[in-house]
Coordinates of C-alpha atoms and ligand atoms in Angstrom, one line a residue:
M1 CA 0.0 0.0 0.0
S2 CA 1.3 3.4 -0.8
T3 CA 1.9 6.0 1.9
I4 CA -1.0 8.0 0.6
D5 CA -3.4 5.1 0.7
E6 CA -2.2 4.2 4.2
I7 CA -2.9 7.8 5.4
K8 CA -6.3 7.7 3.7
A9 CA -7.1 4.4 5.3
R10 CA -6.3 5.7 8.7
I11 CA -8.0 9.1 8.6
D12 CA -11.8 9.4 8.7
I13 CA -12.8 12.4 6.6
V14 CA -15.8 13.1 8.9
D15 CA -13.5 13.4 11.9
L16 CA -11.1 15.6 9.9
V17 CA -13.7 18.0 8.6
S18 CA -15.5 18.2 12.0
E19 CA -12.3 19.0 13.8
A20 CA -11.7 21.8 11.3
G21 CA -14.8 23.4 12.8
V22 CA -17.4 22.3 10.4
K23 CA -20.6 21.0 12.1
L24 CA -21.7 18.0 10.1
R25 CA -25.2 16.6 10.0
H26 CA -26.2 13.1 8.9
A27 CA -28.1 13.3 5.6
G28 CA -28.7 9.8 4.3
K29 CA -25.4 8.1 3.7
N30 CA -23.6 11.4 3.7
Y31 CA -23.0 14.4 5.9
T32 CA -23.8 18.0 5.2
G33 CA -22.6 21.3 6.7
F34 CA -21.7 24.8 6.1
C35 CA -18.7 25.2 3.8
P36 CA -15.6 26.4 5.6
F37 CA -14.3 28.0 2.5
H38 CA -16.9 30.5 1.6
D39 CA -19.3 32.7 3.5
N40 CA -22.6 31.0 3.9
K41 CA -25.2 31.2 6.6
H42 CA -28.4 29.8 5.1
T43 CA -28.5 26.2 4.0
P44 CA -25.6 23.8 4.1
A45 CA -23.9 23.3 0.7
F46 CA -20.9 21.3 1.9
V47 CA -21.2 17.6 1.5
V48 CA -19.0 14.8 2.8
W49 CA -19.0 11.3 1.5
P50 CA -17.5 9.1 4.2
E51 CA -17.5 6.0 1.9
T52 CA -15.2 7.5 -0.7
G53 CA -13.5 9.8 1.7
T54 CA -14.4 12.8 -0.5
W55 CA -16.1 16.2 -0.1
R56 CA -17.7 18.8 -2.3
C57 CA -19.0 22.3 -1.9
F58 CA -22.1 23.0 -4.0
G59 CA -22.1 26.6 -3.1
S60 CA -19.9 29.3 -4.6
C61 CA -16.7 27.2 -4.4
N62 CA -18.1 24.5 -6.6
E63 CA -15.1 22.4 -5.7
G64 CA -14.3 19.2 -4.0
G65 CA -11.7 16.6 -3.4
D66 CA -10.3 14.2 -0.7
I67 CA -8.7 14.7 2.7
F68 CA -5.5 16.1 1.2
K69 CA -7.3 18.7 -0.9
F70 CA -9.3 19.6 2.2
V71 CA -6.2 20.2 4.3
M72 CA -4.4 22.0 1.4
K73 CA -7.3 24.4 1.0
K74 CA -8.0 24.9 4.7
E75 CA -4.4 25.6 5.6
G76 CA -3.1 27.0 2.4
I77 CA -0.4 24.4 2.1
D78 CA 0.9 22.3 -0.8
F79 CA 0.4 18.6 -1.4
K80 CA 3.7 17.6 0.2
E81 CA 3.0 19.6 3.3
A82 CA -0.5 18.1 3.5
I83 CA 1.0 14.6 3.3
Q84 CA 3.4 15.4 6.1
K85 CA 0.7 16.8 8.2
L86 CA -1.8 14.0 7.7
A87 CA 0.9 11.4 8.0
A88 CA 1.8 12.7 11.4
R89 CA -1.8 12.6 12.4
A90 CA -2.2 9.1 11.1
G91 CA 1.1 7.9 12.6
V92 CA 2.3 6.9 9.1
E93 CA 6.0 7.2 8.5
I94 CA 7.1 8.9 5.3
K95 CA 10.3 8.6 3.5
E96 CA 11.9 11.9 2.8
Y97 CA 12.9 12.7 -0.8
H98 CA 16.3 14.3 -1.1
K99 CA 17.1 16.8 -3.8
E100 CA 20.6 18.1 -3.6
S101 CA 21.1 21.8 -3.2
P102 CA 24.2 23.4 -4.9
E103 CA 25.9 23.7 -1.5
Q104 CA 25.2 20.0 -0.8
R105 CA 26.4 19.0 -4.2
E106 CA 29.7 20.8 -3.6
A107 CA 30.1 19.2 -0.2
Y108 CA 29.4 15.8 -1.7
D109 CA 31.9 16.5 -4.5
N110 CA 34.5 17.3 -1.8
L111 CA 33.8 14.1 0.0
R112 CA 34.2 12.1 -3.2
K113 CA 37.5 13.8 -3.9
L114 CA 38.8 12.9 -0.4
L115 CA 37.7 9.3 -1.0
E116 CA 39.5 9.2 -4.3
D117 CA 42.6 10.3 -2.4
A118 CA 42.0 7.5 0.0
V119 CA 41.9 5.0 -2.8
I120 CA 45.4 6.1 -3.8
F121 CA 46.6 6.0 -0.2
Y122 CA 45.3 2.4 0.4
R123 CA 46.6 1.2 -3.0
T124 CA 50.1 2.5 -2.2
H125 CA 50.1 0.6 1.0
L126 CA 48.9 -2.6 -0.8
F127 CA 51.7 -2.5 -3.3
N128 CA 54.2 -2.0 -0.5
N129 CA 53.0 -5.1 1.3
K130 CA 54.2 -8.3 -0.3
E131 CA 52.3 -10.5 2.0
I132 CA 48.9 -9.1 1.3
L133 CA 49.6 -8.8 -2.4
N134 CA 50.5 -12.5 -2.5
Y135 CA 47.4 -13.4 -0.6
L136 CA 45.3 -11.7 -3.3
R137 CA 47.3 -13.1 -6.1
E138 CA 47.7 -16.7 -4.9
K139 CA 44.8 -17.4 -2.4
R140 CA 42.2 -15.4 -4.3
G141 CA 43.7 -15.9 -7.7
L142 CA 43.4 -12.3 -8.7
T143 CA 45.7 -10.9 -11.5
D144 CA 47.5 -7.6 -11.1
S145 CA 45.3 -6.0 -13.7
T146 CA 42.2 -7.0 -11.7
I147 CA 43.6 -5.7 -8.5
E148 CA 44.5 -2.4 -10.3
G149 CA 41.2 -2.3 -12.1
F150 CA 39.0 -2.6 -9.0
G151 CA 41.3 -0.3 -7.1
L152 CA 42.0 -2.7 -4.3
G153 CA 44.1 -1.4 -1.4
Y154 CA 45.3 -2.2 2.1
A155 CA 44.7 -0.3 5.3
P156 CA 47.8 -0.7 7.4
T157 CA 47.9 -1.8 11.0
G158 CA 47.9 1.1 13.5
Y159 CA 45.5 3.8 14.7
D160 CA 46.7 6.9 12.9
N161 CA 48.2 6.1 9.5
A162 CA 45.3 7.6 7.5
L163 CA 44.7 10.3 10.1
K164 CA 48.3 11.6 9.9
H165 CA 48.5 11.3 6.2
F166 CA 45.3 13.2 5.4
I167 CA 45.8 15.9 8.0
K168 CA 49.2 16.5 6.5
R169 CA 47.5 16.9 3.2
G170 CA 45.4 19.7 4.6
Y171 CA 42.1 17.8 5.4
R172 CA 40.3 18.5 8.6
D173 CA 39.3 16.0 11.2
Q174 CA 35.6 16.6 10.5
E175 CA 36.0 16.0 6.8
L176 CA 37.7 12.7 7.5
M177 CA 34.9 11.7 9.9
D178 CA 32.2 12.7 7.3
A179 CA 33.9 10.5 4.7
G180 CA 33.8 7.6 7.1
L181 CA 37.6 7.2 7.2
L182 CA 37.9 7.9 10.9
S183 CA 36.0 6.7 14.0
M184 CA 35.7 8.5 17.3
R185 CA 36.4 7.2 20.8
E186 CA 33.4 7.7 23.0
H187 CA 35.1 8.5 26.3
D188 CA 37.5 11.2 25.1
L189 CA 36.2 12.0 21.6
R190 CA 39.6 11.3 20.1
T191 CA 39.5 10.2 16.4
Y192 CA 41.4 7.2 15.0
D193 CA 41.6 5.2 11.7
R194 CA 38.4 3.3 11.1
F195 CA 40.0 0.8 8.9
R196 CA 43.1 -1.1 10.2
N197 CA 44.8 -4.2 8.8
R198 CA 42.2 -4.7 6.2
I199 CA 41.9 -5.2 2.4
M200 CA 40.2 -2.2 1.1
I201 CA 37.6 -2.4 -1.7
P202 CA 36.4 0.9 -3.1
I203 CA 32.7 1.1 -3.6
R204 CA 31.4 3.3 -6.4
D205 CA 27.9 4.2 -7.4
E206 CA 26.5 3.3 -10.8
L207 CA 28.1 6.4 -12.3
G208 CA 31.5 5.4 -11.1
R209 CA 31.7 8.0 -8.3
M210 CA 33.4 7.1 -5.1
T211 CA 31.0 6.5 -2.2
G212 CA 32.8 4.5 0.4
F213 CA 34.8 1.3 1.2
G214 CA 34.2 -2.3 2.0
A215 CA 37.0 -3.7 4.1
R216 CA 37.8 -7.3 4.5
I217 CA 39.8 -8.8 7.3
V218 CA 43.4 -10.1 6.8
D219 CA 43.8 -11.6 10.3
P220 CA 41.2 -14.4 10.6
N221 CA 40.7 -13.5 14.3
D222 CA 39.5 -10.0 13.6
V223 CA 35.8 -9.2 13.6
P224 CA 33.7 -8.4 11.7
K225 CA 34.8 -10.2 8.6
F226 CA 33.6 -7.3 6.5
L227 CA 33.4 -3.7 7.6
N228 CA 31.8 -1.1 5.5
S229 CA 32.0 2.7 5.5
P230 CA 29.4 4.1 7.9
E231 CA 26.2 5.5 6.3
T232 CA 27.1 8.9 4.9
P233 CA 25.1 11.2 2.6
I234 CA 26.7 9.5 -0.4
F235 CA 27.1 6.0 1.0
S236 CA 23.7 4.5 1.5
K237 CA 24.0 0.7 1.7
G238 CA 20.4 0.0 0.7
R239 CA 20.7 2.0 -2.5
L240 CA 24.0 0.9 -3.9
L241 CA 25.1 -2.3 -5.7
Y242 CA 28.7 -3.2 -5.7
G243 CA 30.2 -3.4 -9.2
L244 CA 27.3 -1.7 -11.0
D245 CA 29.6 1.0 -12.4
R246 CA 31.4 -1.7 -14.4
A247 CA 28.5 -4.1 -14.8
R248 CA 25.9 -1.7 -16.2
K249 CA 27.0 -2.0 -19.8
P250 CA 27.4 -5.8 -19.8
I251 CA 24.0 -6.1 -18.0
R252 CA 22.5 -4.2 -20.9
T253 CA 24.2 -6.2 -23.6
T254 CA 23.4 -9.6 -22.0
D255 CA 20.0 -8.3 -20.9
Q256 CA 20.6 -10.1 -17.6
A257 CA 22.0 -9.1 -14.1
V258 CA 23.4 -11.6 -11.7
I259 CA 23.4 -10.9 -8.0
V260 CA 26.0 -12.6 -5.8
E261 CA 26.6 -12.1 -2.1
G262 CA 30.2 -10.9 -1.8
Y263 CA 32.5 -8.2 -3.2
L264 CA 35.2 -10.7 -3.9
D265 CA 32.8 -12.9 -5.8
V266 CA 31.9 -10.0 -8.0
I267 CA 35.6 -9.3 -8.6
A268 CA 36.4 -13.0 -9.3
L269 CA 33.5 -13.4 -11.7
H270 CA 34.4 -10.2 -13.6
Q271 CA 37.9 -11.5 -14.0
A272 CA 36.5 -14.7 -15.4
G273 CA 34.7 -12.8 -18.0
Y274 CA 31.3 -12.7 -16.4
E275 CA 30.9 -9.0 -16.1
N276 CA 27.1 -8.7 -15.5
V277 CA 27.5 -9.4 -11.8
V278 CA 26.9 -7.2 -8.8
S279 CA 26.4 -7.6 -5.1
P280 CA 24.5 -5.9 -2.3
M281 CA 26.5 -4.4 0.6
G282 CA 26.5 -7.4 2.9
T283 CA 22.9 -6.7 3.9
A284 CA 19.6 -8.0 2.6
L285 CA 18.7 -7.0 -0.9
T286 CA 16.4 -4.0 -1.0
E287 CA 13.6 -2.9 -3.3
D288 CA 15.7 0.2 -4.1
Q289 CA 18.5 -2.0 -5.3
L290 CA 16.2 -4.1 -7.5
R291 CA 14.8 -0.9 -8.9
L292 CA 18.2 0.3 -9.7
L293 CA 19.0 -2.8 -11.6
K294 CA 15.7 -2.6 -13.4
K295 CA 17.0 0.4 -15.3
F296 CA 19.3 -1.9 -17.2
T297 CA 17.4 -5.2 -17.4
R298 CA 14.3 -6.9 -16.0
R299 CA 16.0 -10.3 -16.0
I300 CA 17.7 -10.8 -12.7
V301 CA 19.3 -13.9 -11.3
L302 CA 20.1 -14.4 -7.6
A303 CA 23.1 -16.6 -7.2
L304 CA 22.8 -17.7 -3.6
D305 CA 25.5 -19.1 -1.5
P306 CA 24.6 -22.4 0.0
D307 CA 25.1 -21.1 3.5
T308 CA 24.3 -18.1 5.6
A309 CA 22.0 -15.7 3.9
G310 CA 21.5 -18.1 1.1
Q311 CA 19.2 -21.0 0.5
K312 CA 18.4 -21.6 4.1
A313 CA 17.3 -18.1 4.5
V314 CA 15.0 -18.4 1.5
L315 CA 13.2 -21.1 3.4
R316 CA 13.4 -19.5 6.8
G317 CA 12.0 -16.5 5.2
L318 CA 8.8 -18.2 4.6
E319 CA 8.0 -18.0 8.2
A320 CA 9.9 -14.9 9.1
A321 CA 8.7 -12.9 6.1
R322 CA 5.1 -12.7 7.1
S323 CA 5.8 -10.3 9.8
A324 CA 8.7 -8.5 8.2
M325 CA 7.3 -8.2 4.7
D326 CA 4.6 -5.7 5.5
K327 CA 7.3 -3.1 5.9
E328 CA 8.1 -1.7 2.6
G329 CA 11.5 -1.4 1.1
E330 CA 13.7 -3.9 2.8
L331 CA 13.5 -7.4 1.5
G332 CA 15.6 -10.3 2.6
F333 CA 16.5 -13.3 0.5
D334 CA 13.0 -14.5 1.2
A335 CA 10.7 -15.9 -1.3
R336 CA 7.6 -14.0 -0.4
G337 CA 9.3 -10.6 -0.5
L338 CA 11.1 -11.4 -3.7
L339 CA 7.9 -12.5 -5.4
R340 CA 6.1 -9.3 -4.3
N341 CA 8.9 -7.2 -5.7
E342 CA 9.0 -9.3 -8.8
A343 CA 5.4 -8.5 -9.4
R344 CA 5.6 -4.9 -8.4
L345 CA 8.7 -4.2 -10.5
Q346 CA 7.6 -6.5 -13.3
A347 CA 10.9 -8.1 -13.2
D348 CA 11.8 -11.7 -14.0
L349 CA 13.6 -13.0 -10.8
R350 CA 15.3 -16.3 -10.8
V351 CA 17.4 -18.3 -8.3
A352 CA 20.6 -20.2 -9.1
S353 CA 21.8 -22.3 -6.3
M354 CA 25.5 -23.1 -5.9
P355 CA 26.4 -26.8 -5.8
D356 CA 28.7 -28.7 -3.4
D357 CA 28.7 -25.9 -0.8
L358 CA 30.9 -23.7 -3.0
D359 CA 30.9 -20.0 -3.3
P360 CA 30.7 -18.4 -6.7
D361 CA 34.4 -17.5 -6.8
E362 CA 35.3 -21.1 -6.0
I363 CA 33.0 -22.3 -8.8
V364 CA 34.7 -20.2 -11.5
A365 CA 38.0 -21.2 -10.1
R366 CA 37.0 -24.8 -10.5
D367 CA 35.4 -24.6 -13.9
K368 CA 34.7 -21.3 -15.8
D369 CA 31.9 -22.8 -17.9
E370 CA 30.1 -24.2 -14.9
W371 CA 29.1 -20.7 -13.9
A372 CA 27.4 -20.1 -17.3
R373 CA 25.5 -23.4 -16.9
L374 CA 24.4 -22.6 -13.4
I375 CA 23.0 -19.2 -14.4
E376 CA 21.3 -20.6 -17.4
N377 CA 19.6 -23.2 -15.2
A378 CA 18.3 -20.6 -12.8
R379 CA 14.7 -21.3 -11.8
P380 CA 11.8 -19.2 -10.9
I381 CA 11.5 -18.5 -7.2
V382 CA 8.5 -20.7 -6.6
T383 CA 10.1 -23.6 -8.4
H384 CA 13.2 -23.1 -6.4
V385 CA 11.3 -23.2 -3.1
M386 CA 9.4 -26.3 -4.2
E387 CA 12.5 -28.2 -5.2
T388 CA 14.6 -27.1 -2.2
L389 CA 11.8 -28.2 0.2
A390 CA 11.4 -31.5 -1.6
A391 CA 15.1 -32.3 -1.8
G392 CA 15.9 -35.4 0.3
Q393 CA 12.4 -35.9 1.5
I394 CA 10.2 -38.9 1.1
L395 CA 7.3 -37.5 -0.9
N396 CA 5.1 -40.5 -0.4
E397 CA 4.4 -39.6 3.2
P398 CA 1.2 -37.6 3.6
K399 CA 2.7 -35.6 6.4
I400 CA 5.6 -34.4 4.2
K401 CA 3.2 -33.6 1.4
N402 CA 1.1 -31.5 3.7
Q403 CA 4.2 -29.7 5.1
I404 CA 5.4 -28.8 1.7
A405 CA 2.0 -27.8 0.4
A406 CA 1.5 -25.6 3.5
Q407 CA 4.7 -23.7 2.7
V408 CA 4.4 -23.4 -1.1
L409 CA 0.6 -22.7 -1.5
P410 CA 0.6 -19.4 0.2
L411 CA 3.3 -18.2 -2.1
I412 CA 1.4 -19.4 -5.1
E413 CA -1.8 -17.8 -3.9
D414 CA 0.0 -14.5 -3.6
L415 CA 1.0 -14.4 -7.3
P416 CA -0.9 -11.7 -9.1
N417 CA -1.2 -13.6 -12.4
P418 CA -3.9 -16.3 -12.4
L419 CA -2.3 -18.2 -15.2
E420 CA 1.0 -18.4 -13.2
R421 CA -1.0 -19.5 -10.2
D422 CA -2.5 -22.4 -12.2
T423 CA 0.8 -23.4 -13.6
Y424 CA 2.5 -23.6 -10.3
R425 CA -0.4 -25.4 -8.6
Q426 CA -0.2 -28.0 -11.4
A427 CA 3.5 -28.3 -10.9
L428 CA 3.1 -28.7 -7.1
A429 CA 0.4 -31.3 -7.6
R430 CA 2.6 -33.2 -10.0
M431 CA 5.6 -33.1 -7.6
L432 CA 3.6 -34.2 -4.6
R433 CA 1.6 -36.7 -6.8
V434 CA -1.7 -35.4 -5.6
D435 CA -4.8 -34.3 -7.5
E436 CA -4.6 -30.6 -8.2
R437 CA -8.2 -30.2 -7.0
V438 CA -7.1 -31.3 -3.6
L439 CA -4.6 -28.4 -3.5
M440 CA -7.3 -25.9 -4.6
G441 CA -9.7 -27.2 -2.0
T442 CA -7.1 -26.9 0.6
Q443 CA -6.8 -23.2 0.0
A444 CA -10.4 -22.5 -0.5
R445 CA -11.9 -24.2 2.4
G446 CA -9.1 -24.5 4.9
P447 CA -10.3 -27.3 7.2
G448 CA -10.5 -30.8 5.8
V449 CA -6.8 -31.0 5.0
N450 CA -4.4 -30.0 7.6
V451 CA -2.9 -27.0 5.9
K452 CA -2.9 -23.9 8.0
R453 CA -2.4 -20.6 6.4
S454 CA -1.2 -18.6 9.3
S455 CA -1.7 -15.0 8.5
G456 CA 0.5 -12.9 10.6
I457 CA -1.9 -10.0 10.4
S458 CA -2.9 -8.5 13.6
K459 CA -6.5 -7.5 14.5
S460 CA -5.8 -3.8 14.0
Q461 CA -4.2 -4.4 10.7
A462 CA -7.2 -6.4 9.6
R463 CA -9.5 -3.6 10.7
E464 CA -7.4 -1.2 8.7
S465 CA -7.4 -3.2 5.6
A466 CA -11.2 -3.5 5.9
K467 CA -11.3 0.2 6.0
V468 CA -9.1 0.4 2.9
T469 CA -11.5 -1.8 1.0
V470 CA -14.2 0.7 1.7
A471 CA -12.0 3.6 0.5
L472 CA -11.3 1.6 -2.6
S473 CA -14.6 2.6 -4.1
S474 CA -15.2 2.0 -7.7
T475 CA -14.5 5.6 -8.5
K476 CA -11.1 5.3 -7.1
A477 CA -10.4 2.1 -9.0
V478 CA -11.6 3.6 -12.3
E479 CA -9.5 6.8 -11.7
G480 CA -6.5 4.6 -10.9
Y481 CA -7.1 2.6 -14.1
V482 CA -7.2 5.7 -16.3
I483 CA -4.0 7.1 -14.7
G484 CA -2.2 3.7 -14.9
V485 CA -3.0 3.4 -18.7
L486 CA -1.9 7.0 -19.4
F487 CA 1.3 6.4 -17.4
R488 CA 2.1 3.5 -19.7
K489 CA 1.1 5.3 -22.9
P490 CA 1.1 9.0 -22.2
E491 CA 1.0 9.7 -25.9
L492 CA -2.6 8.4 -25.9
L493 CA -3.7 11.5 -24.1
Y494 CA -3.8 13.5 -27.4
R495 CA -6.0 10.9 -29.1
L496 CA -8.1 10.7 -26.0
D497 CA -8.8 14.4 -25.9
R498 CA -9.7 14.4 -29.6
S499 CA -12.1 11.5 -29.2
L500 CA -13.7 13.2 -26.2
Q501 CA -14.3 16.3 -28.2
E502 CA -15.6 14.3 -31.1
L503 CA -18.2 12.9 -28.7
G504 CA -19.1 16.4 -27.6
L505 CA -17.4 16.1 -24.3
A506 CA -14.7 18.2 -22.6
P507 CA -11.1 17.1 -22.8
L508 CA -9.7 15.2 -19.8
D509 CA -8.9 17.5 -16.9
G510 CA -7.5 17.4 -13.4
H511 CA -11.0 18.1 -12.2
D512 CA -12.1 14.7 -13.5
F513 CA -10.2 13.1 -10.6
E514 CA -11.6 13.2 -7.2
Y515 CA -8.5 12.1 -5.5
T516 CA -5.7 14.6 -5.0
D517 CA -2.9 12.1 -5.7
H518 CA -4.6 11.1 -9.0
K519 CA -5.1 14.7 -9.8
L520 CA -1.4 15.5 -9.3
L521 CA -0.3 12.4 -11.2
F522 CA -2.5 13.5 -14.1
G523 CA -0.8 16.9 -13.9
Y524 CA 2.6 15.3 -14.3
I525 CA 1.5 13.1 -17.2
R526 CA -0.1 16.1 -19.0
E527 CA 3.1 18.1 -18.4
S528 CA 5.4 15.4 -19.7
V529 CA 3.3 14.9 -22.8
E530 CA 3.4 18.6 -23.5
Q531 CA 7.1 18.7 -23.0
D532 CA 7.5 15.7 -25.2
K533 CA 9.4 13.8 -22.5
S534 CA 7.2 10.8 -22.4
E535 CA 8.8 8.1 -24.6
H536 CA 8.8 5.9 -21.5
H537 CA 6.9 6.0 -18.2
D538 CA 10.3 5.7 -16.4
F539 CA 10.9 9.3 -17.3
V540 CA 7.7 10.4 -15.8
L541 CA 8.3 8.2 -12.8
E542 CA 11.7 9.7 -12.1
A543 CA 10.3 13.2 -12.2
L544 CA 7.8 12.4 -9.5
P545 CA 8.2 13.3 -5.9
E546 CA 8.8 10.3 -3.7
S547 CA 5.3 10.7 -2.1
L548 CA 3.7 9.8 -5.4
Q549 CA 6.1 7.1 -6.6
G550 CA 4.6 4.3 -4.6
L551 CA 1.1 4.9 -6.0
S552 CA 2.3 5.3 -9.5
R553 CA 4.2 2.0 -9.4
E554 CA 1.1 0.4 -8.0
L555 CA -1.0 1.7 -10.8
L556 CA 1.6 0.6 -13.3
T557 CA 1.5 -2.9 -11.9
Q558 CA -2.2 -3.0 -12.0
T559 CA -2.3 -2.1 -15.7
A560 CA 0.6 -4.4 -16.6
N561 CA -1.4 -7.0 -18.5
K562 CA -3.8 -4.6 -20.1
E563 CA -4.8 -4.6 -23.7
T564 CA -2.0 -3.5 -26.0
L565 CA -4.0 -2.5 -29.1
E566 CA -4.3 1.2 -29.0
D567 CA -7.8 1.4 -30.4
K568 CA -9.0 -1.0 -27.8
L569 CA -7.3 0.9 -25.0
L570 CA -8.7 4.2 -26.2
E571 CA -12.2 2.8 -26.2
E572 CA -11.7 1.4 -22.7
L573 CA -10.4 4.8 -21.5
L574 CA -13.3 6.6 -23.1
R575 CA -15.7 4.3 -21.4
A576 CA -13.9 4.7 -18.1
I577 CA -14.0 8.5 -18.3
I578 CA -17.7 8.6 -19.2
K579 CA -18.4 6.3 -16.3
L580 CA -16.4 8.5 -13.9
R581 CA -18.2 11.7 -15.0
R582 CA -21.6 10.0 -14.9
T583 CA -21.0 8.7 -11.3
V584 CA -19.9 12.1 -10.1
A585 CA -22.7 13.9 -11.9
G586 CA -25.2 11.4 -10.6
E587 CA -24.0 11.7 -7.0
N588 CA -24.1 15.5 -7.3
L589 CA -27.6 15.5 -8.6
N590 CA -28.8 13.3 -5.8
Q591 CA -27.2 15.6 -3.3
L592 CA -28.5 18.7 -5.1
H593 CA -32.1 17.6 -5.0
F594 CA -31.7 17.2 -1.3
L595 CA -30.1 20.6 -0.8
Q596 CA -32.7 22.2 -3.0
E597 CA -35.6 20.8 -1.0
E598 CA -34.1 22.0 2.2
A599 CA -33.5 25.5 0.8
Q600 CA -37.1 25.7 -0.4
Q601 CA -38.4 24.7 3.0
D602 CA -36.2 27.4 4.6
G603 CA -37.2 30.0 2.1
D604 CA -33.5 30.4 1.2
S605 CA -32.7 32.3 -2.0
R606 CA -30.2 29.5 -2.8
A607 CA -33.1 27.4 -4.1
S608 CA -32.9 29.0 -7.5
F609 CA -29.1 28.9 -7.6
Y610 CA -29.3 25.1 -7.0
Q611 CA -31.9 24.9 -9.7
D612 CA -29.2 26.2 -12.2
V613 CA -26.6 23.7 -11.0
V614 CA -29.1 20.9 -11.3
L615 CA -29.8 21.9 -14.9
Q616 CA -26.1 21.9 -15.6
H617 CA -25.6 18.5 -14.2
T618 CA -28.7 17.2 -16.0
R619 CA -27.3 18.5 -19.3
L620 CA -24.0 16.9 -18.5
L621 CA -25.6 13.5 -17.9
R622 CA -27.5 13.8 -21.1
D623 CA -24.4 14.6 -23.0
L624 CA -22.6 11.7 -21.4
D625 CA -25.4 9.3 -22.3
Q626 CA -25.4 10.6 -25.9
A627 CA -21.7 10.1 -26.1
R628 CA -22.1 6.5 -24.8
R629 CA -24.7 5.8 -27.5
R630 CA -22.5 7.3 -30.2
M631 CA -19.6 5.0 -29.1
L632 CA -21.8 2.0 -29.3
Q633 CA -23.1 2.9 -32.7
K634 CA -19.6 3.4 -34.0
R635 CA -18.7 0.0 -32.8
L636 CA -21.7 -1.5 -34.6
E637 CA -21.0 0.2 -37.9
Ligands
ZN701 ZN1 -17.8 26.6 -0.5

């Protein structure tokens, strides 16, 4: 769920409007009151629809929207500020979106320059240290050109080698701290070298700019085995992939990216000629990292070490993931999280498992071609889970069958594509040698067969999701569909406007959308079309503020398998827009009749004003119906 939806789900519009000082009165399904935005003392012209979370003023404002629009208008703030305000009220955390200011950019450039200096410093120490150099050459099998190419270095033993060196070169303590090269003692705030007696691996972003270091132990007794730079403004572990600066081109050419777990695996594989390989920063793979890769390819293979965060974690993840996976962003090597991201990012994620307890660098050392075969044989995540669970088990035993089905079925049921679900269900049935209908029954009815589908959802979460379903009114879904399609094919907007005009209707406009986020997204789409920047939705997506990115991705996913024939799409869009306008006009008319009646009873002069608005809406409805008939006729011709 996007941040915006989460906020909407948690805030009741009736509460919000009431707290703003509007006295609301029940009127059928809705509430009415005096509009807080214009002077009015006679009859209430302000209507709130709790079901859709929207409001409208039928008085002189003649305007409406959702909770965001309400707060924006009431407090004179923009959308971003409204999100912050309402997020705080709802207790929803929002991720900040960073845009660099010129001063920041300069500071970051200085940091990078210092880090480049550090690369040279550590490299000099490496080439002066025979022992370490021999370790890399002989034990890790790296050639000198690989060592040079990846800029490997060595941080000498001792607490002030780097400190002295860089102070002498004119750097200040604080700069060295900011770059993550120094640490500070807590008791007397003295600074000292963060990296000591370690092999230094420079980490660059996808553009090749220095961001930090990964440092591996030389002395097997040292801990931790790998030590990274601390998080700095330019070194954010969850957003970087090691090796991407060198791998991006090969990833594009091979149309495939391979993710391994260690820096040294990346280096060894590149040396062996497999240059489309990257690794995360010793932490779980994040959605941001997958998104970064998706710029270059949608085909991604996870080459998992047999130990640690590898295969076992994939399976452990099945239980652990339920609770963890509701948090967005972070994803471990767990099947459920990976599958969700695969669907959300429309990627093709596969798993290659390493045989014989070997790490990737050991495999290429043993047999170069074996790596290519392993990657080629990578399997879809669900297949991988099924086979790993079944390996070494006696599949004739009903208890085992049940256990495996209980772990795999929830994954299958989560897949967004029904065809895929069927295929995997069949595969599982074949593997367990049971009738596929048994598996389907298991899921549908629950009792009968002993498969529990523990849903780690708490009561309050369940309540919230129930609320969300209410908010997901059909209007919202239709709006979302229109935006999603236009996101995919912004160039359709021109044809759409022309067709609307041919049908005697107004072109598509921000006012056609009740929901502020949809309204804003439409604004971005319209802008990008007009500026001719819309060859691909990624461009529009990148221009969006963070607060709208979650929603737009969701809408993109929802429209992923839509009709690709433009004429068909156009017709669907037209129908959707007519439906939207009809719904709104219909709702407004209902409400207006009610307001009109009240005004008449009170002898309010507004009665005649309402009469005019009623006429407008009636005319609009008539036009919409006419347009619909014209469309039908055209299809019959
Ligand atoms: Zn008003």
